C-alpha atoms as a printed R data frame, in Angstrom:
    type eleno elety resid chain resno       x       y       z
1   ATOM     1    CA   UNK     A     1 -58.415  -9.748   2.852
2   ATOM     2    CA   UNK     A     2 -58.409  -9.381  -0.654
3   ATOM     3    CA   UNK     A     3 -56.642  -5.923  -0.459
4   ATOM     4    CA   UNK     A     4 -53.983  -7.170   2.398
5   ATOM     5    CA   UNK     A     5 -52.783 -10.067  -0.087
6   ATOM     6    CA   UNK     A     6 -52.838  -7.307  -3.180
7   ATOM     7    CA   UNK     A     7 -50.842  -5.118  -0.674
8   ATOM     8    CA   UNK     A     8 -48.447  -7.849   0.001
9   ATOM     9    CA   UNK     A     9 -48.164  -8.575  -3.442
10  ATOM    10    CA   UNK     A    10 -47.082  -4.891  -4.488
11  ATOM    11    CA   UNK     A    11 -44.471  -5.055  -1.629
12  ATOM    12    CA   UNK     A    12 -43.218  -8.396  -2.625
13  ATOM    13    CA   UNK     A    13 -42.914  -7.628  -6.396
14  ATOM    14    CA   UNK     A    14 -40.912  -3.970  -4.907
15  ATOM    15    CA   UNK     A    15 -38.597  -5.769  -2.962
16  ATOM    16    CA   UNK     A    16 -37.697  -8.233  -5.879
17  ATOM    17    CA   UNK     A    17 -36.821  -5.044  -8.439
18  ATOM    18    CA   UNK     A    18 -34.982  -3.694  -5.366
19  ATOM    19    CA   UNK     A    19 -32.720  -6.781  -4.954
20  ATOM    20    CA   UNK     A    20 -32.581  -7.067  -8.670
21  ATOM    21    CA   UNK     A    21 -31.269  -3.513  -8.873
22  ATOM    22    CA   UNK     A    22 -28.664  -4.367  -5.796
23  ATOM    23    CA   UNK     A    23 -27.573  -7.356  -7.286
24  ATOM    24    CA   UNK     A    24 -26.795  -5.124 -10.771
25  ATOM    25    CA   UNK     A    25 -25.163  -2.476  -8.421
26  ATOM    26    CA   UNK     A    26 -23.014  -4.952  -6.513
27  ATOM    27    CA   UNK     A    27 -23.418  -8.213  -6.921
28  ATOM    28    CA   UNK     A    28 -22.643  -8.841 -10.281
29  ATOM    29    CA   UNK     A    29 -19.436  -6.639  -9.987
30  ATOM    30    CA   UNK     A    30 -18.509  -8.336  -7.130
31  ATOM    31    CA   UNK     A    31 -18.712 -12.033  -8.717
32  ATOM    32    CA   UNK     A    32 -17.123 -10.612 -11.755
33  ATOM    33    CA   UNK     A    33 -14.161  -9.607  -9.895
34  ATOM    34    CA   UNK     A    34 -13.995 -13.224  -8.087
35  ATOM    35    CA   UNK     A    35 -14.632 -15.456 -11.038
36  ATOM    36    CA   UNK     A    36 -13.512 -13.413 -13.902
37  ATOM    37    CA   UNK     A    37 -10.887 -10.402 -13.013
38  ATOM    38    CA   UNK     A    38  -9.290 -13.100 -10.256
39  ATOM    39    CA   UNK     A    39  -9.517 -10.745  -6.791
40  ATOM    40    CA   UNK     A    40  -9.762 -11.614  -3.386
41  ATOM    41    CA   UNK     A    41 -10.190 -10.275  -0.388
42  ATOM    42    CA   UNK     A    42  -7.309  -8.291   1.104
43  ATOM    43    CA   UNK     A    43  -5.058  -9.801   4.211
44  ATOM    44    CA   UNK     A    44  -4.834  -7.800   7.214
45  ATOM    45    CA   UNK     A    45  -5.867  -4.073   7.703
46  ATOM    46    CA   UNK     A    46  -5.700  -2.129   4.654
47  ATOM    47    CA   UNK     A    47  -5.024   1.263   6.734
48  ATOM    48    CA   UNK     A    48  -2.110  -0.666   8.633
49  ATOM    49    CA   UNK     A    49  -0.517  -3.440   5.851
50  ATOM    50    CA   UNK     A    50   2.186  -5.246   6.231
51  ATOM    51    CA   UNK     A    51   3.774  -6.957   3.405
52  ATOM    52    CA   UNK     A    52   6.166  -9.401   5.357
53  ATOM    53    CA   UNK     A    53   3.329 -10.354   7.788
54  ATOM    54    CA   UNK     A    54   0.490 -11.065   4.913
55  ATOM    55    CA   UNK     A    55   2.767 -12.731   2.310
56  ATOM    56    CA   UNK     A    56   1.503 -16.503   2.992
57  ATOM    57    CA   UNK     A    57  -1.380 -15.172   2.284
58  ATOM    58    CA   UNK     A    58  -0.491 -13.285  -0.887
59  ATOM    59    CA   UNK     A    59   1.475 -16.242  -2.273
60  ATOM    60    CA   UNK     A    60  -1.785 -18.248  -1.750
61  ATOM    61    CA   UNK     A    61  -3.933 -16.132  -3.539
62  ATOM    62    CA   UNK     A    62  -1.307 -16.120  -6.824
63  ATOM    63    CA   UNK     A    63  -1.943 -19.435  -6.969
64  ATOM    64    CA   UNK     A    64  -0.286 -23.494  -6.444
65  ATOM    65    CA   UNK     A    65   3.554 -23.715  -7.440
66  ATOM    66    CA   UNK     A    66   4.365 -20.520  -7.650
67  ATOM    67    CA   UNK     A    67   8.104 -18.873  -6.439
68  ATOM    68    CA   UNK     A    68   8.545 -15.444  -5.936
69  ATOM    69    CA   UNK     A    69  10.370 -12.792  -8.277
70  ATOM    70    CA   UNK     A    70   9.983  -9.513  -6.444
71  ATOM    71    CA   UNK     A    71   7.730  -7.212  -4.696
72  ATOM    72    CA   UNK     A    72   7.480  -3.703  -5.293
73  ATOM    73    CA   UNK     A    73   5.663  -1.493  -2.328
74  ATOM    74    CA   UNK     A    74   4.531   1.771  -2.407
75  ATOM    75    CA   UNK     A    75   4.786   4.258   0.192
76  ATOM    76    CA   UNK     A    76   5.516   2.473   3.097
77  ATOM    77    CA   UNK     A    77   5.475   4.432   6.379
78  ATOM    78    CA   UNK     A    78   8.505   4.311   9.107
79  ATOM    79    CA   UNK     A    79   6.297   2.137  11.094
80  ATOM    80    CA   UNK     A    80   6.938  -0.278   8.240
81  ATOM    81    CA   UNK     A    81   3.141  -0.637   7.061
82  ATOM    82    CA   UNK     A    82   0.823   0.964   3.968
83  ATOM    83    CA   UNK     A    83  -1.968   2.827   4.180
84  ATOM    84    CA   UNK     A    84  -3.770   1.346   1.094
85  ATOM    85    CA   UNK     A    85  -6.500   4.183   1.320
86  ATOM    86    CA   UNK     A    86  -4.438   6.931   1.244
87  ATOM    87    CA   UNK     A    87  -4.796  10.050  -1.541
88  ATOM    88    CA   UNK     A    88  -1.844   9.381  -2.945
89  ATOM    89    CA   UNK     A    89  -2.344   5.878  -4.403
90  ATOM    90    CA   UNK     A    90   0.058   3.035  -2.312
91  ATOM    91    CA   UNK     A    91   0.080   0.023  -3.845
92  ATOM    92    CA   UNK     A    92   2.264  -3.330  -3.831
93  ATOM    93    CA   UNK     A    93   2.922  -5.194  -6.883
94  ATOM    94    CA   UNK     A    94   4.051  -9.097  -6.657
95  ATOM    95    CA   UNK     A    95   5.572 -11.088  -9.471
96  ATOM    96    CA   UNK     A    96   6.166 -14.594  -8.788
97  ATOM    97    CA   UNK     A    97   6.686 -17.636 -11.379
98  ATOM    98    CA   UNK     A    98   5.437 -20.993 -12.717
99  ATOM    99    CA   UNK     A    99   6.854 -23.223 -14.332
100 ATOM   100    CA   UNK     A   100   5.099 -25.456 -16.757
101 ATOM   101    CA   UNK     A   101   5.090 -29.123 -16.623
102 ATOM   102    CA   UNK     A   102   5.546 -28.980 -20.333
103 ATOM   103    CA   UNK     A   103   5.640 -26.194 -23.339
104 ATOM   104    CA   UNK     A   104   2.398 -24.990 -23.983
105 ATOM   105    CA   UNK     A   105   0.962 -26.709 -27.449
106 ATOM   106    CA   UNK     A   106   1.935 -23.171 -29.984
107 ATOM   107    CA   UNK     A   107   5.355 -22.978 -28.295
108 ATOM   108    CA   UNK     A   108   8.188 -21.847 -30.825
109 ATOM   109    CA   UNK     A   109  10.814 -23.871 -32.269
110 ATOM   110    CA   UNK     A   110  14.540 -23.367 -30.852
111 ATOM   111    CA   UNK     A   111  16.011 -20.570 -32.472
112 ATOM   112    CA   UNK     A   112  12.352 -18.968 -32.954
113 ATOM   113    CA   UNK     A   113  11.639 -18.289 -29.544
114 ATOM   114    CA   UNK     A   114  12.205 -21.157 -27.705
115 ATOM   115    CA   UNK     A   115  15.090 -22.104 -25.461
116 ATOM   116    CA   UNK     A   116  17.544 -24.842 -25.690
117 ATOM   117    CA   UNK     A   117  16.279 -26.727 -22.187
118 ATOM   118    CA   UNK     A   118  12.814 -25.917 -23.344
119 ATOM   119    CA   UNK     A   119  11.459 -24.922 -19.644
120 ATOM   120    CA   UNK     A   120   8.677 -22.586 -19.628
121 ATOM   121    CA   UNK     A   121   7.041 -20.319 -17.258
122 ATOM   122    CA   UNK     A   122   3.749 -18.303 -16.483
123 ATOM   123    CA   UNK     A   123   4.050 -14.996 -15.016
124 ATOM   124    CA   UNK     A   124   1.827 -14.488 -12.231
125 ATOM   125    CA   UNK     A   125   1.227 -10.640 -10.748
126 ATOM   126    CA   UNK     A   126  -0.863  -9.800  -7.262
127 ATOM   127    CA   UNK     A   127  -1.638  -6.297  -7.016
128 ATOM   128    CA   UNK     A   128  -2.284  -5.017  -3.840
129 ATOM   129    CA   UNK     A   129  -4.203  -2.054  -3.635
130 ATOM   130    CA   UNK     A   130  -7.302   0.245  -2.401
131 ATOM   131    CA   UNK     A   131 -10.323  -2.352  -1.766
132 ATOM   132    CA   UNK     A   132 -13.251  -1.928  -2.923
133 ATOM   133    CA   UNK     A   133 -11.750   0.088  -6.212
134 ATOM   134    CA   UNK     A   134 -14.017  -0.264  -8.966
135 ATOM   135    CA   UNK     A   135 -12.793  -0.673 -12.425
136 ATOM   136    CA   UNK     A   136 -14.592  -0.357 -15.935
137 ATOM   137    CA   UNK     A   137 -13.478  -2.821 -18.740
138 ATOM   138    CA   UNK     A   138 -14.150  -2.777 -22.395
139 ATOM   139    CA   UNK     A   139 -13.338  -5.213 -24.974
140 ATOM   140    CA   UNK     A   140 -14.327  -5.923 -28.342
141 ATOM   141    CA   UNK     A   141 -18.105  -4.185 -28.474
142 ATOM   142    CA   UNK     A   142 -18.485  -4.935 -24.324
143 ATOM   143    CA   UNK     A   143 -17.649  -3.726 -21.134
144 ATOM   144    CA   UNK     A   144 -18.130  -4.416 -17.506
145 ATOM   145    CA   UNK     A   145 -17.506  -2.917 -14.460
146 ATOM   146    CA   UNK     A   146 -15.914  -5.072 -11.439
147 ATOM   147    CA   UNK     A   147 -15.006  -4.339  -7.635
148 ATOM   148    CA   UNK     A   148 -10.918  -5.515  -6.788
149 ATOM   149    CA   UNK     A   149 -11.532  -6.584  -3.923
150 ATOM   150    CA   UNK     A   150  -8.100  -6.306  -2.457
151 ATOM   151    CA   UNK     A   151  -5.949  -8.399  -4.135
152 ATOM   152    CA   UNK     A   152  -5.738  -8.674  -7.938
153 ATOM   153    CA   UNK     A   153  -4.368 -11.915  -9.867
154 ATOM   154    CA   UNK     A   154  -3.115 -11.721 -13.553
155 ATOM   155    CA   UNK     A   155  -1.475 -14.329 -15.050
156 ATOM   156    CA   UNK     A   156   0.228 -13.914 -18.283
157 ATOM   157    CA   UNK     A   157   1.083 -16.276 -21.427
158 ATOM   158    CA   UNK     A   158   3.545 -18.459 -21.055
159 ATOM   159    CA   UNK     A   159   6.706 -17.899 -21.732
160 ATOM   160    CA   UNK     A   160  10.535 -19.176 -22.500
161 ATOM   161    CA   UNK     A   161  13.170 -18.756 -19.692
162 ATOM   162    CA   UNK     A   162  12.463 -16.625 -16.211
163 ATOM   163    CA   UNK     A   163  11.752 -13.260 -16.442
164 ATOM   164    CA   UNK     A   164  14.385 -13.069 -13.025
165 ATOM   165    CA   UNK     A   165  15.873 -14.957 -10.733
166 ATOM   166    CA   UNK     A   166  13.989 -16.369  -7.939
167 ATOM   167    CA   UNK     A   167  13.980 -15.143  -4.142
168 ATOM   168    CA   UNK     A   168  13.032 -16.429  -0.744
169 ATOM   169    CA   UNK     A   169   9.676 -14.977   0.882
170 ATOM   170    CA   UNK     A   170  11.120 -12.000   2.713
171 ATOM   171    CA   UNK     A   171  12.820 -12.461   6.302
172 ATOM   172    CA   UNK     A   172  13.097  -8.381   7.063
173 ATOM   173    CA   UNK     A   173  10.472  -6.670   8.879
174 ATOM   174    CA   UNK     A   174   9.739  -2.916   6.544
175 ATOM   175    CA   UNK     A   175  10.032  -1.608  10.129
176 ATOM   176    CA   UNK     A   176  13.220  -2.989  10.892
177 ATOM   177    CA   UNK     A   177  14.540  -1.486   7.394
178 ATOM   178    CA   UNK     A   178  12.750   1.859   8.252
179 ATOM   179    CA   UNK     A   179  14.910   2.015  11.842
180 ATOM   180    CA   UNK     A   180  18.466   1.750  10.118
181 ATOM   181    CA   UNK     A   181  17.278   4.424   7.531
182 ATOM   182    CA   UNK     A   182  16.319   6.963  10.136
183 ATOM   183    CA   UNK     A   183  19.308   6.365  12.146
184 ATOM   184    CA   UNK     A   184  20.741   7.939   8.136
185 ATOM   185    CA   UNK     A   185  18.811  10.727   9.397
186 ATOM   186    CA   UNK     A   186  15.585   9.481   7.015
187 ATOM   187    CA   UNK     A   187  12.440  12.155   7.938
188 ATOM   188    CA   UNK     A   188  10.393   9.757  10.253
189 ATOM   189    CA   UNK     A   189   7.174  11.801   8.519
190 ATOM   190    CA   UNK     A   190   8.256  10.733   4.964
191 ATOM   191    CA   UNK     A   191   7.017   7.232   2.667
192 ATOM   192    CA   UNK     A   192   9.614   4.724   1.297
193 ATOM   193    CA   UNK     A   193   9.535   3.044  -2.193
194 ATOM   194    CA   UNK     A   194  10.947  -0.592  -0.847
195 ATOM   195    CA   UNK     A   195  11.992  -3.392  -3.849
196 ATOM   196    CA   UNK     A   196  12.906  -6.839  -2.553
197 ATOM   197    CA   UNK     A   197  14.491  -8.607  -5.282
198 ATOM   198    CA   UNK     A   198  17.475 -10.818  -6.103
199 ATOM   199    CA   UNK     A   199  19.945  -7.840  -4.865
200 ATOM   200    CA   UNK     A   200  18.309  -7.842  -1.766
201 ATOM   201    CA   UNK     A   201  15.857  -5.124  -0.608
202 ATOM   202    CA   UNK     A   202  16.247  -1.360  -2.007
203 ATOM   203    CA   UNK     A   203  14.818   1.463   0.055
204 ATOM   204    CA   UNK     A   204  14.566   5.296  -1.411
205 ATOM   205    CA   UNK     A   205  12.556   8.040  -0.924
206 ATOM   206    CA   UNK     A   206  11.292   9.637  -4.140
207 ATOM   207    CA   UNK     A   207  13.077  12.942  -5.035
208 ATOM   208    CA   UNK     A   208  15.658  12.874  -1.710
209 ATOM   209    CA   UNK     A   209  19.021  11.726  -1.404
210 ATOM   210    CA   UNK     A   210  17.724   8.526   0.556
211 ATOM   211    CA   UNK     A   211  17.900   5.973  -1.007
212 ATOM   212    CA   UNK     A   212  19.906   2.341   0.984
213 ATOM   213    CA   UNK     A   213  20.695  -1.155  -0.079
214 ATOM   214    CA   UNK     A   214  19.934  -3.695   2.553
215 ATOM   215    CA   UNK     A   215  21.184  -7.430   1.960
216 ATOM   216    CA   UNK     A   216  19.019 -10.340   2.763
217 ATOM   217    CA   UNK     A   217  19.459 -10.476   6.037
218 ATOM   218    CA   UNK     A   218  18.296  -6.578   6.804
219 ATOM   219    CA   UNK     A   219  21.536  -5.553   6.726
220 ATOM   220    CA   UNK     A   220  22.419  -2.218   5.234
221 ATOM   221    CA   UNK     A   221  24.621  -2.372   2.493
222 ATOM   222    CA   UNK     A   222  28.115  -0.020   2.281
């Protein structure tokens, strides 16, 4: 009996460096990327995304109040989604806005910096990339290494003025952008750069002639 509960013991004390060593492995770089880095998980299928479809859901994770300033995404296919595991790195960058209900307490004097109806904002970026990345930080005499989980939130200092003008959520399907570009004779097989800003949404295709302007409501421009 004595030997059983010794045996017991041995396995018990195992299984406790074990998780220990799990937690170190993944744990830890998991919760860092929650509660310090600011990731989430990713909406939708990351094989198959679809930046129209999953923006609610990308707005929600930049955070309360904010309006949107563009979205960058990179390569999109002609079925209109992103392959966010691919080799060749896609990735979708959102800036949207805050403003602040008042300047923050450092903010410089008009004429110094600061703007005559003294409005200030907080930039606020979402990447949207590869989940499960890891990423090694150091700072000062430390460093970490976290897991982005998906969806990556940094928000910068605040600032005077907008850093551009603000846009609706977007109305037009990739796909439906995709469709008018290949009837330009667009390579079905190729990956579009897509921009949806205050001009609208911009579609090219790195180092070819194709590259269309579509106004906001998925029309194509000229």
């Amino acid at each position: 009996m004595g030997k059983w509960r010794s045996r017991c013991g041995c396995l018990g004390c195992a299984g406790g460096i074990l998780g220990f060593i799990l937690l170190m492995m993944f744990g830890l770089p998991i919760l860092l990327g929650i509660f310090y880095e600011d990731t989430w998980f990713l909406p939708g299928d990351a094989r198959n995304f679809d930046v129209t479809a999953t923006f609610a859901e990308v707005q929600k994770h930049a955070g309360d109040d904010v309006q949107l300033v563009s979205i960058e995404a990179y390569y999109v296919r002609s079925d209109g989604t992103i392959d966010l595991k691919a080799e060749y790195t896609p990735y979708v960058r959102y800036t949207f806005v805050r403003e602040l209900d008042e300047p923050p307490n450092d903010a410089p004097p008009i004429g110094a910096g600061g703007n005559l109806d003294n409005r200030w904002y907080e930039r606020v970026e979402v990447m949207v990339e590869r989940p499960w990345k890891s990423w090694s930080v150091t700072s000062g005499g430390s460093s970490y290494t976290y897991y982005n989980l998906g969806m990556d939130r940094d928000t910068s200092d605040p600032a005077a003025g907008l850093p551009g003008n603000l846009v609706p959520p977007p109305t037009c399907p990739f796909a439906m952008l995709w469709e008018k570009a290949m009837q330009r004779d667009t390579p079905r097989s190729a990956v579009a750069v897509i921009r949806y800003d205050e001009q609208g949404y911009h579609f090219s295709v790195n180092s070819t002639p194709y590259n269309f302007d579509f106004d906001f409501d998925c029309n194509l421009k000229g």
